[in-house]
Amino acid sequence: MKKWNVASIRAAKGHVKLGCCTAYDACFARLADEAGVPMILVGDSMGNNVLGFETTLPVRMEQTLSATAAVARGAKDALVVADLPFGSYQCGEDAAMANAVECLKAGADAVKLEGASERVCAFIRRLTEAGIPVLAHVGMMPQSVNAYGGWKKQGKTREEADRVLADAKAVEAAGAFAVTLECIPSDLAAEITAALSIVTVGIGAGPVCDAQWLVMHDLLGLNERVPPFVKKYADLASAVRGAFAAYVQEVAGGAFPSK
Ligand code: KIV
């Protein structure tokens, strides 16, 4: 298999839908890569899924860099996208630029960031001019959970939908090669996907997007409670718990190790 790049991801639009996921370490990145996942996101969802936090907000730049380097070592063909964590691009453009550069030095092929304000779009422009591909993120943005007052589906009224559509067009105009559409109505995701020439990657945004994200721990069933839009493709929580329990029992009972 040839290594995916932003050109081949863009070229897939309208031809083949891409099933993409997150990963946070080399082992799972290798398995996803070997299975043909075209794009792996080192999501700031590592906050909830790996680090034991309630939100993505506590994730630090050094944790993103360490996970990105691990995923890049594990993934041979997938495009690796590093998710810039909260605070890494909100505190001045030069610091933000330096953080994005570090993501590429750690092995990422692109960075992802949330929002479509004038400031964020100016930053997307600067990144793309510097040769750093950007995957944008509009709709429900987890780093804004405190501003929303909880996890809230976006784009439900026509007014909100127009804002999400305008945001998607703004990040496209700024140079993003793709845009995440999170937790918006399917019809709106379809409207945005038709209106943009860049790839839309949906999560909780229905079937019409050009590509999909699923959080690895949700799709593998490592998380037992998952959002309603998730499909679990395995039940690893039971399998892993069962394996640990069998090991503990066999050691206690003397069945393991053998002589
Ligand atoms: O961090 C993450 O997992 C994400 C997905 C919701 C796309 O941003």
Coordinates of C-alpha atoms in Angstrom, one line a residue, residues 13 22 25 38 52 74 88 150 168 182 189 196 201 227 241 249 255 259:
K13 CA -13.6 12.9 -2.5
T22 CA -8.0 8.0 16.3
D25 CA 0.1 4.8 20.7
P38 CA -6.1 5.9 5.7
G52 CA -8.7 9.6 32.5
G74 CA 3.5 2.6 14.4
S88 CA -1.5 25.4 22.2
G150 CA -22.0 21.1 28.1
A168 CA -16.8 25.4 6.9
E182 CA -18.7 17.1 14.6
A189 CA -23.4 17.8 6.8
L196 CA -17.1 22.3 -0.3
V201 CA -14.8 14.1 7.9
P227 CA -22.3 8.2 22.1
R241 CA -11.2 -7.9 31.3
Q249 CA -6.8 -16.8 38.6
A255 CA -1.7 -23.0 36.6
K259 CA 7.9 -25.2 35.1

